[in-house]
CSV table of C-alpha atoms and ligand atoms in Angstrom, one decimal:
chain,number,residue,atom,x,y,z
A,25,MET,CA,22.1,-3.7,-21.1
A,26,SER,CA,19.5,-5.7,-24.5
A,27,THR,CA,19.9,-8.7,-23.4
A,28,ASP,CA,18.8,-8.8,-20.0
A,29,HIS,CA,15.7,-10.1,-19.7
A,30,VAL,CA,14.0,-9.6,-15.7
A,31,VAL,CA,11.3,-11.5,-14.9
A,32,VAL,CA,9.0,-10.0,-11.8
A,33,ILE,CA,7.3,-13.3,-9.8
A,34,GLY,CA,3.6,-10.7,-9.4
A,35,GLY,CA,2.1,-7.9,-11.6
A,36,GLY,CA,0.0,-6.4,-8.8
A,37,VAL,CA,0.5,-2.9,-8.3
A,38,MET,CA,4.1,-3.4,-7.5
A,39,GLY,CA,5.0,-5.6,-10.0
A,40,SER,CA,3.5,-4.2,-12.8
A,41,SER,CA,4.3,-0.2,-11.3
A,42,LEU,CA,8.2,-2.3,-11.1
A,43,ALA,CA,7.3,-3.4,-15.0
A,44,TYR,CA,6.5,-0.4,-16.8
A,45,TRP,CA,9.0,2.1,-14.9
A,46,LEU,CA,11.9,-0.9,-17.0
A,47,THR,CA,10.0,-0.2,-20.0
A,48,ARG,CA,9.8,3.1,-19.9
A,49,LEU,CA,13.2,3.9,-18.8
A,50,ALA,CA,15.2,1.0,-20.6
A,51,PRO,CA,13.2,0.5,-23.1
A,52,LYS,CA,15.6,-2.2,-25.1
A,53,LEU,CA,14.9,-4.4,-21.9
A,54,ALA,CA,13.0,-7.5,-21.5
A,55,VAL,CA,10.6,-7.7,-19.1
A,56,THR,CA,8.4,-10.8,-18.4
A,57,VAL,CA,5.9,-10.6,-15.5
A,58,ILE,CA,4.8,-13.7,-13.9
A,59,GLU,CA,1.3,-14.4,-12.8
A,60,ARG,CA,-0.8,-16.9,-11.7
A,61,ASP,CA,-4.1,-15.3,-11.4
A,62,PRO,CA,-4.9,-12.1,-14.2
A,63,SER,CA,-7.9,-11.7,-12.4
A,64,TYR,CA,-6.2,-10.8,-9.3
A,65,GLU,CA,-9.7,-12.1,-7.5
A,66,TYR,CA,-7.4,-12.1,-4.2
A,67,ALA,CA,-4.3,-9.8,-4.9
A,68,SER,CA,-4.6,-7.2,-2.0
A,69,SER,CA,-4.1,-3.8,-5.3
A,70,ALA,CA,-7.9,-5.8,-5.6
A,71,LEU,CA,-8.6,-5.4,-2.6
A,72,SER,CA,-6.7,-2.7,-1.5
A,73,ALA,CA,-8.9,1.1,0.9
A,74,ALA,CA,-6.6,2.6,-2.4
A,75,SER,CA,-5.6,5.4,0.0
A,76,ILE,CA,-3.1,8.1,0.0
A,77,ARG,CA,-1.6,9.8,2.9
A,78,GLN,CA,1.3,12.5,4.0
A,79,GLN,CA,0.9,11.7,7.8
A,80,PHE,CA,3.6,9.3,8.2
A,81,SER,CA,6.3,9.2,11.2
A,82,THR,CA,9.1,8.4,9.1
A,83,PRO,CA,11.1,10.2,6.4
A,84,ALA,CA,11.3,7.4,3.5
A,85,ASN,CA,7.5,7.4,4.1
A,86,ILE,CA,6.6,11.4,3.9
A,87,ARG,CA,8.6,11.4,1.1
A,88,ILE,CA,7.8,8.6,-0.9
A,89,SER,CA,4.0,10.1,-0.3
A,90,GLN,CA,5.0,13.7,-2.2
A,91,ALA,CA,6.5,11.9,-4.5
A,92,SER,CA,3.4,9.7,-5.5
A,93,ILE,CA,1.4,12.3,-4.6
A,94,GLU,CA,2.3,14.0,-7.9
A,95,PHE,CA,2.6,11.0,-10.3
A,96,LEU,CA,-1.1,9.5,-9.3
A,97,ARG,CA,-2.8,13.7,-9.4
A,98,ASN,CA,-0.5,13.5,-13.4
A,99,VAL,CA,-1.6,9.4,-13.6
A,100,GLY,CA,-3.5,10.4,-17.2
A,101,THR,CA,-0.7,11.8,-19.0
A,102,GLU,CA,2.7,9.3,-17.4
A,103,LEU,CA,0.4,6.0,-17.7
A,104,GLY,CA,-2.0,7.7,-21.2
A,105,ILE,CA,-1.4,5.1,-24.1
A,106,GLY,CA,-2.3,7.0,-27.1
A,107,ASP,CA,-5.9,8.9,-26.2
A,108,ASP,CA,-6.7,6.8,-24.4
A,109,ARG,CA,-5.8,8.8,-20.4
A,110,PRO,CA,-6.3,6.2,-17.2
A,111,ASP,CA,-9.2,7.7,-15.1
A,112,ILE,CA,-8.1,7.2,-11.0
A,113,GLN,CA,-10.9,8.9,-9.6
A,114,LEU,CA,-8.2,11.0,-6.9
A,115,ARG,CA,-9.9,12.7,-4.7
A,116,GLU,CA,-8.0,14.4,-2.3
A,117,HIS,CA,-10.1,15.3,1.2
A,118,GLY,CA,-7.5,14.3,3.1
A,119,TYR,CA,-7.1,12.2,6.5
A,120,LEU,CA,-8.2,12.9,9.8
A,121,TYR,CA,-5.8,11.5,12.3
A,122,LEU,CA,-7.4,12.1,16.3
A,123,ALA,CA,-5.7,11.5,19.5
A,124,ASP,CA,-6.7,11.4,22.7
A,125,ALA,CA,-5.0,12.2,26.2
A,126,GLY,CA,-2.2,9.1,25.0
A,127,GLY,CA,-1.3,9.8,22.1
A,128,MET,CA,-1.8,13.4,22.0
A,129,ALA,CA,2.9,14.1,22.3
A,130,ARG,CA,3.3,11.2,19.6
A,131,LEU,CA,0.9,13.1,16.7
A,132,ARG,CA,2.0,16.3,17.1
A,133,ARG,CA,5.8,14.7,17.5
A,134,ALA,CA,4.9,12.9,13.7
A,135,HIS,CA,3.8,16.0,12.9
A,136,GLU,CA,6.9,17.9,13.4
A,137,LEU,CA,8.7,15.6,12.0
A,138,GLN,CA,6.1,15.7,8.5
A,139,ARG,CA,5.8,19.4,8.3
A,140,ALA,CA,9.8,19.8,8.4
A,141,LEU,CA,9.5,17.6,5.4
A,142,GLY,CA,7.5,19.8,3.4
A,143,ALA,CA,3.8,17.9,4.5
A,144,ASP,CA,0.7,21.0,4.5
A,145,VAL,CA,-1.0,19.1,7.6
A,146,ALA,CA,-2.9,21.0,10.7
A,147,LEU,CA,-3.2,20.4,13.8
A,148,LEU,CA,-6.9,21.0,15.1
A,149,ASP,CA,-8.1,21.2,19.3
A,150,PRO,CA,-11.5,20.1,20.1
A,151,ALA,CA,-13.8,23.1,19.1
A,152,GLU,CA,-11.6,23.7,16.0
A,153,LEU,CA,-12.4,20.0,15.4
A,154,GLY,CA,-16.0,20.1,16.1
A,155,GLY,CA,-16.7,23.5,14.0
A,156,THR,CA,-14.9,22.1,11.0
A,157,PHE,CA,-17.1,18.2,11.6
A,158,ALA,CA,-19.5,19.5,13.2
A,159,TRP,CA,-21.0,15.1,12.8
A,160,LEU,CA,-17.7,14.5,14.9
A,161,ASN,CA,-18.1,12.8,19.0
A,162,THR,CA,-15.2,15.3,19.9
A,163,ALA,CA,-16.0,14.8,24.1
A,164,ASP,CA,-13.4,12.8,24.8
A,165,LEU,CA,-10.5,13.8,22.4
A,166,SER,CA,-7.6,16.3,22.3
A,167,LEU,CA,-6.4,16.8,19.0
A,168,GLY,CA,-7.2,16.3,15.4
A,169,ALA,CA,-4.1,16.0,12.5
A,170,LEU,CA,-5.3,17.1,9.6
A,171,GLY,CA,-4.5,16.3,6.1
A,172,LEU,CA,-4.9,19.8,4.1
A,173,ARG,CA,-3.1,18.5,0.8
A,174,GLY,CA,-2.3,16.1,-0.8
A,175,GLU,CA,-4.1,12.8,1.0
A,176,GLY,CA,-7.2,11.2,0.2
A,177,TRP,CA,-8.2,8.0,-2.0
A,178,PHE,CA,-8.5,6.8,-5.5
A,179,ASP,CA,-9.4,3.2,-6.9
A,180,GLY,CA,-6.7,0.8,-7.2
A,181,TYR,CA,-7.9,-1.5,-9.3
A,182,ALA,CA,-8.2,1.5,-12.6
A,183,LEU,CA,-4.3,2.2,-11.2
A,184,LEU,CA,-3.4,-1.5,-11.0
A,185,THR,CA,-4.7,-2.1,-14.6
A,186,ALA,CA,-3.0,1.4,-15.8
A,187,PHE,CA,0.3,-0.3,-14.6
A,188,GLY,CA,-0.5,-2.9,-16.7
A,189,ARG,CA,-1.8,-2.2,-19.8
A,190,LYS,CA,1.3,0.7,-20.3
A,191,ALA,CA,4.0,-1.6,-19.6
A,192,ARG,CA,2.5,-3.9,-22.3
A,193,SER,CA,2.8,-1.2,-24.7
A,194,GLN,CA,5.7,0.0,-23.6
A,195,GLY,CA,6.6,-4.0,-24.4
A,196,ALA,CA,6.6,-5.8,-20.5
A,197,ARG,CA,5.4,-9.2,-21.1
A,198,TYR,CA,2.6,-11.4,-19.2
A,199,VAL,CA,2.7,-14.5,-18.5
A,200,LYS,CA,0.3,-16.9,-16.4
A,201,ALA,CA,2.3,-19.1,-14.8
A,202,ASP,CA,2.5,-20.0,-11.1
A,203,VAL,CA,6.2,-19.7,-9.5
A,204,CYS,CA,7.6,-23.0,-7.7
A,205,GLY,CA,11.1,-22.6,-7.8
A,206,PHE,CA,14.2,-20.9,-8.7
A,207,ASP,CA,18.2,-22.2,-10.0
A,208,VAL,CA,20.8,-21.1,-8.6
A,209,ASP,CA,24.3,-21.0,-9.5
A,210,ALA,CA,26.9,-19.0,-7.5
A,211,GLY,CA,25.2,-17.1,-5.7
A,212,ARG,CA,22.8,-15.9,-9.2
A,213,VAL,CA,19.2,-16.4,-9.8
A,214,THR,CA,19.9,-18.3,-13.2
A,215,ALA,CA,16.1,-19.1,-13.7
A,216,VAL,CA,12.5,-18.9,-12.6
A,217,LEU,CA,10.5,-22.0,-12.2
A,218,THR,CA,7.1,-22.7,-12.8
A,219,SER,CA,4.5,-25.4,-11.8
A,220,ALA,CA,3.8,-25.8,-15.5
A,221,GLY,CA,7.4,-27.0,-16.4
A,222,ALA,CA,8.8,-24.1,-17.6
A,223,ARG,CA,12.1,-22.1,-16.5
A,224,ILE,CA,12.8,-18.7,-17.9
A,225,ASP,CA,16.3,-17.5,-17.9
A,226,CYS,CA,16.7,-14.2,-16.0
A,227,THR,CA,19.2,-11.8,-15.1
A,228,HIS,CA,16.8,-10.3,-12.4
A,229,ALA,CA,14.2,-11.2,-10.9
A,230,VAL,CA,12.2,-9.9,-8.4
A,231,ASN,CA,10.0,-11.0,-5.6
A,232,ALA,CA,6.3,-8.9,-5.8
A,233,ALA,CA,3.8,-12.0,-4.9
A,234,GLY,CA,2.4,-8.9,-1.5
A,235,PRO,CA,1.2,-11.5,0.6
A,236,TRP,CA,2.6,-14.8,-0.5
A,237,SER,CA,5.9,-12.9,-0.9
A,238,ARG,CA,7.7,-15.5,1.9
A,239,ALA,CA,6.7,-18.2,-0.3
A,240,ILE,CA,8.4,-17.2,-2.9
A,241,ALA,CA,12.0,-16.4,-1.2
A,242,ALA,CA,11.4,-19.1,0.8
A,243,LEU,CA,11.7,-21.0,-2.7
A,244,ALA,CA,15.3,-18.9,-2.6
A,245,GLY,CA,16.2,-19.7,0.6
A,246,VAL,CA,16.0,-16.5,1.9
A,247,ASP,CA,13.3,-15.9,5.9
A,248,LEU,CA,11.5,-12.8,4.3
A,249,PRO,CA,9.3,-11.0,7.8
A,250,VAL,CA,6.3,-10.8,5.7
A,251,PHE,CA,3.5,-12.3,6.7
A,252,ALA,CA,-0.8,-12.4,4.6
A,253,ARG,CA,-3.0,-11.2,7.6
A,254,ARG,CA,-6.8,-11.3,6.5
A,255,ARG,CA,-7.8,-7.8,6.9
A,256,SER,CA,-12.0,-7.1,6.9
A,257,VAL,CA,-13.2,-4.4,5.4
A,258,TYR,CA,-16.9,-2.6,5.8
A,259,LEU,CA,-19.8,-1.3,3.1
A,260,ILE,CA,-21.5,1.2,4.9
A,261,SER,CA,-24.5,3.0,4.3
A,262,CYS,CA,-25.6,6.2,6.7
A,263,PRO,CA,-28.8,8.6,6.5
A,264,THR,CA,-27.3,11.0,7.0
A,265,ASP,CA,-25.6,14.0,5.6
A,266,LEU,CA,-22.0,14.5,6.2
A,267,LYS,CA,-20.2,16.9,4.8
A,268,PRO,CA,-16.8,16.9,4.9
A,269,PHE,CA,-15.1,13.9,5.6
A,270,PRO,CA,-11.9,12.9,5.2
A,271,LEU,CA,-10.1,10.0,5.5
A,272,LEU,CA,-10.8,9.0,9.6
A,273,ILE,CA,-8.5,7.4,12.0
A,274,ASP,CA,-9.7,6.1,15.3
A,275,PRO,CA,-7.3,6.4,18.7
A,276,SER,CA,-9.3,3.5,19.2
A,277,GLY,CA,-7.8,2.2,16.1
A,278,PHE,CA,-10.3,2.5,13.3
A,279,TRP,CA,-10.8,3.8,9.5
A,280,ILE,CA,-13.7,5.4,7.8
A,281,ARG,CA,-13.5,7.2,4.6
A,282,PRO,CA,-16.6,8.6,2.0
A,283,ASP,CA,-17.3,5.8,-1.4
A,284,GLY,CA,-19.1,7.4,-3.5
A,285,ASN,CA,-22.4,8.1,-1.7
A,286,ARG,CA,-21.6,5.3,0.7
A,287,PHE,CA,-18.6,4.3,3.6
A,288,ILE,CA,-16.0,2.0,4.1
A,289,ALA,CA,-14.4,1.0,7.0
A,290,GLY,CA,-12.2,-1.0,9.1
A,291,PHE,CA,-10.0,-2.2,12.0
A,292,SER,CA,-6.3,-4.0,12.9
A,293,PRO,CA,-7.9,-7.5,14.7
A,294,ILE,CA,-6.8,-8.5,17.9
A,295,ASP,CA,-6.8,-11.7,17.7
A,296,ASP,CA,-3.9,-11.6,13.8
A,297,PRO,CA,-3.2,-15.6,12.3
A,298,ASP,CA,-1.6,-15.9,8.9
A,299,ASP,CA,-3.2,-16.4,5.8
A,300,ALA,CA,-6.8,-16.6,7.3
A,301,PRO,CA,-8.9,-17.4,5.0
A,302,LEU,CA,-10.5,-14.0,3.0
A,303,THR,CA,-14.0,-14.2,4.2
A,304,PRO,CA,-14.9,-10.9,5.9
A,305,ASP,CA,-15.1,-11.3,10.4
A,306,TYR,CA,-19.4,-10.3,9.7
A,307,ALA,CA,-19.6,-10.7,13.0
A,308,ALA,CA,-17.1,-7.9,13.7
A,309,PHE,CA,-18.6,-5.7,12.2
A,310,GLU,CA,-21.9,-5.4,15.8
A,311,SER,CA,-19.9,-6.3,18.5
A,312,HIS,CA,-16.4,-4.5,18.1
A,313,LEU,CA,-16.3,-1.8,14.6
A,314,TRP,CA,-20.2,-0.9,15.3
A,315,PRO,CA,-20.7,0.7,18.9
A,316,LEU,CA,-17.1,2.5,18.2
A,317,LEU,CA,-18.4,4.4,14.7
A,318,SER,CA,-21.8,5.1,16.7
A,319,HIS,CA,-19.8,6.7,19.3
A,320,ARG,CA,-17.4,8.4,17.2
A,321,ILE,CA,-19.4,9.7,14.6
A,322,PRO,CA,-23.9,9.2,16.1
A,323,ALA,CA,-25.2,9.8,12.9
A,324,PHE,CA,-23.9,6.2,12.3
A,325,GLU,CA,-26.2,4.6,14.8
A,326,ALA,CA,-28.5,5.0,12.0
A,327,ALA,CA,-25.7,3.4,10.1
A,328,ARG,CA,-26.7,0.1,8.1
A,329,LEU,CA,-23.8,-2.9,6.6
A,330,GLU,CA,-24.2,-3.2,3.1
A,331,ARG,CA,-21.4,-6.0,2.4
A,332,ALA,CA,-18.0,-6.4,3.5
A,333,TRP,CA,-14.7,-8.0,2.0
A,334,ALA,CA,-11.6,-9.2,2.8
A,335,GLY,CA,-8.2,-9.0,1.9
A,336,TYR,CA,-4.5,-9.2,3.0
A,337,PHE,CA,-1.5,-6.6,4.6
A,338,GLU,CA,1.6,-7.8,3.9
A,339,MET,CA,2.2,-7.5,7.0
A,340,ASN,CA,6.2,-6.9,7.3
A,341,THR,CA,5.6,-8.1,12.3
A,342,PHE,CA,9.6,-7.1,11.8
A,343,ASP,CA,9.5,-2.7,11.4
A,344,HIS,CA,5.8,-2.7,8.7
A,345,ASN,CA,8.1,-0.7,6.5
A,346,ALA,CA,8.4,-2.2,2.6
A,347,ILE,CA,11.4,-3.9,2.1
A,348,LEU,CA,13.2,-3.4,-0.7
A,349,GLY,CA,17.2,-4.6,-2.4
A,350,THR,CA,19.0,-7.8,-2.8
A,351,HIS,CA,19.6,-10.0,0.5
A,352,ARG,CA,22.8,-10.8,0.9
A,353,SER,CA,22.6,-13.9,0.1
A,354,LEU,CA,21.3,-13.6,-3.0
A,355,GLU,CA,23.1,-10.8,-6.3
A,356,ASN,CA,20.4,-10.6,-8.3
A,357,LEU,CA,17.4,-11.6,-6.7
A,358,LEU,CA,14.9,-8.2,-5.1
A,359,PHE,CA,12.0,-8.4,-3.3
A,360,MET,CA,9.7,-5.1,-3.1
A,361,ASN,CA,7.9,-6.3,-0.2
A,362,GLY,CA,6.1,-5.7,3.2
A,363,PHE,CA,4.2,-2.8,3.0
A,364,SER,CA,2.1,-3.4,6.2
A,365,GLY,CA,-1.3,-1.6,4.2
A,366,HIS,CA,0.1,1.1,2.6
A,367,GLY,CA,2.4,-0.1,-0.2
A,368,MET,CA,-1.2,1.3,-2.9
A,369,GLN,CA,-0.1,4.8,-2.1
A,370,GLN,CA,3.4,4.0,-2.3
A,371,SER,CA,3.2,1.8,-5.6
A,372,PRO,CA,4.1,4.1,-8.0
A,373,ILE,CA,7.7,5.7,-6.5
A,374,ILE,CA,8.4,1.3,-4.8
A,375,GLY,CA,8.3,0.9,-9.4
A,376,ARG,CA,10.6,3.4,-10.3
A,377,ALA,CA,13.0,3.0,-7.3
A,378,VAL,CA,12.9,-0.9,-8.0
A,379,ALA,CA,13.7,-0.2,-11.5
A,380,GLU,CA,16.7,2.4,-10.5
A,381,LEU,CA,18.2,-1.1,-8.4
A,382,ILE,CA,18.1,-3.2,-11.3
A,383,LEU,CA,18.9,-0.5,-14.0
A,384,HIS,CA,22.3,1.6,-12.2
A,385,GLY,CA,22.9,-0.2,-8.9
A,386,ARG,CA,21.5,2.1,-6.9
A,387,PHE,CA,18.8,4.7,-5.8
A,388,ILE,CA,18.2,8.0,-8.2
A,389,SER,CA,15.7,9.4,-8.2
A,390,LEU,CA,14.8,9.7,-4.4
A,391,ASP,CA,16.8,7.6,-1.8
A,392,LEU,CA,15.6,5.2,-0.1
A,393,SER,CA,17.9,3.8,1.2
A,394,ASP,CA,16.5,3.5,4.6
A,395,LEU,CA,14.4,1.0,3.2
A,396,LEU,CA,16.6,-1.4,1.6
A,397,PHE,CA,16.9,-4.8,3.0
A,398,VAL,CA,19.9,-4.6,4.3
A,399,ARG,CA,18.3,-3.1,8.3
A,400,VAL,CA,16.4,-6.8,8.5
A,401,GLU,CA,20.0,-9.0,8.1
A,402,THR,CA,21.5,-6.7,10.3
A,403,ASN,CA,18.6,-5.6,12.6
A,404,ARG,CA,18.4,-2.2,12.2
A,405,PRO,CA,14.4,-1.7,13.0
A,406,LEU,CA,12.7,1.2,11.3
A,407,HIS,CA,9.8,2.1,12.8
A,408,GLU,CA,7.0,3.3,11.8
A,409,ALA,CA,4.3,4.4,14.4
A,410,ASN,CA,1.4,5.9,12.1
A,411,VAL,CA,0.2,1.8,10.7
A,412,ILE,CA,-3.1,1.8,9.7
A,413,GLY,CA,-5.5,-1.5,10.3
B,25,FAD,C1,-8.0,-4.2,2.7
B,25,FAD,C2,-7.3,-3.3,2.9
B,25,FAD,C3,-6.6,-1.8,2.0
B,25,FAD,C4,-5.5,-1.2,2.0
B,25,FAD,N1,-5.9,-0.7,1.8
B,25,FAD,C5,-4.9,0.2,1.4
B,25,FAD,C6,-5.1,2.2,0.9
B,25,FAD,O1,-5.5,2.9,1.8
B,25,FAD,N2,-3.6,2.3,1.1
B,25,FAD,C7,-2.6,1.7,0.3
B,25,FAD,O2,-1.4,2.6,0.2
B,25,FAD,N3,-2.3,0.1,0.6
B,25,FAD,C8,-2.9,0.0,1.0
B,25,FAD,N4,-3.9,-1.5,1.6
B,25,FAD,C9,-2.2,-2.8,1.1
B,25,FAD,C10,-2.1,-2.7,-0.7
B,25,FAD,O3,-3.7,-2.3,-1.6
B,25,FAD,C11,-0.6,-3.5,-0.6
B,25,FAD,O4,0.4,-2.7,0.3
B,25,FAD,C12,-0.5,-3.5,-1.8
B,25,FAD,O5,-1.2,-3.4,-3.3
B,25,FAD,C13,-0.1,-4.8,-2.1
B,25,FAD,O6,0.8,-4.8,-4.8
B,25,FAD,P1,1.3,-6.1,-4.3
B,25,FAD,O7,1.2,-6.2,-6.0
B,25,FAD,O8,2.2,-6.8,-4.0
B,25,FAD,O9,0.3,-7.6,-3.7
B,25,FAD,P2,-0.4,-8.4,-4.8
B,25,FAD,O10,-2.0,-7.3,-5.4
B,25,FAD,O11,-1.3,-8.9,-3.8
B,25,FAD,O12,0.0,-8.8,-6.0
B,25,FAD,C14,0.9,-9.9,-5.9
B,25,FAD,C15,0.8,-11.2,-7.2
B,25,FAD,O13,1.3,-12.0,-6.7
B,25,FAD,C16,0.5,-13.3,-7.8
B,25,FAD,N5,1.3,-14.2,-7.0
B,25,FAD,C17,1.7,-14.9,-5.7
B,25,FAD,N6,2.5,-15.6,-6.0
B,25,FAD,C18,3.0,-16.1,-6.8
B,25,FAD,C19,2.9,-17.0,-8.2
B,25,FAD,N7,4.2,-18.4,-7.0
B,25,FAD,N8,3.6,-17.2,-9.2
B,25,FAD,C20,3.0,-15.9,-9.7
B,25,FAD,N9,2.6,-15.5,-8.9
B,25,FAD,C21,1.9,-15.0,-7.9
B,25,FAD,C22,-1.0,-13.2,-6.9
B,25,FAD,O14,-1.9,-13.9,-7.9
B,25,FAD,C23,-1.1,-11.5,-7.3
B,25,FAD,O15,-2.0,-11.4,-8.5
B,25,FAD,C24,-5.0,-2.1,1.2
B,25,FAD,C25,-4.6,-3.6,1.9
B,25,FAD,C26,-5.4,-4.9,2.0
B,25,FAD,C27,-5.9,-5.3,1.6
């Protein structure tokens, strides 16, 4: 193994988690992370809402979250360097999925699966919802699902930097460069090419380029169904004290959660072109989001928009789930892409899973075969119903 060299394209939370796991599990392995923008100005990992939930509709995603929350709870130990222990400010205040009459059956189905897999999620009828969350308008609601443990939010940028620092301390090398091609020989990538003219030999290459992963895949002749879709995040203040307040998912599609003593919120736009410029859609706050917010939380009629930002979801339009492992055309180019808005929370476990694929040729800790690229190649989608925003 000591002559092996893994080159990871993209040093966001996925690439950095992978670099951390590879250097932890195989300390003699050479690992190079190629990142074109070490400031992470446009990287999803720096623009994320960084929330974690157990409330998914597929077993693979629920199991990933169960393992991820354990990692996040212990992040100070996992990613500490000497006495320097990262603090990602994990807050386990739950997710509250709300359903109207039309969405009740789906919420119940997902809840049954979550409970069967051991997730601590409770169903609340409208009276219970109103009793627990006095600020909530329950008039048009039929049901809510509240995560009691293992759900909440954290500082995603702190997790990103903690992975990177720990990976470096274990020997990973970060290089600032823009990947622009591959050398391929007999179905194997032999080198990663950069726009500065460098040729970096490798035994494995990994596409961890987030919203830009489709372009990286295309350089290797692979059609990856992952598209960059802009999502605006609105930072809002509200004069009324509203506690307790979980991450709320409204039947209309918006989400909102506390952020310190303010709130952040967003929604999934109907008109959703690829690669829209990363300027937030301010107009949509007034015309779309605010009326919905004020309907669900009447105190928000007095809310104020403080500022907004936008980042890209790396949307897998095939089935909204992670795409992992190799494509049949190249045996040593691995993919870790397509997280469709839930990659931050999955990063600790996806990094470990892809490291295991590289080191052992199979998953060891958690079987994530359902997420392999082969399902896309053979047109067997694994649909995730609970995609947010
Ligand atoms: C607004 C928003 C809210 C979100 N909310 C949540 C949430 O609540 N919970 C959750 O789990 N997830 C959430 N996500 C999703 C999550 O942030 C992403 O899934 C995750 O950050 C993806 O990480 P990544 O490392 O794959 O991508 P990125 O962080 O985008 O990293 C990819 C890196 O690749 C680099 N790169 C690209 N092309 C090249 C090249 N040619 N050469 C060299 N480097 C290259 C880029 O510079 C970039 O730094 C959210 C995302 C957004 C945008």
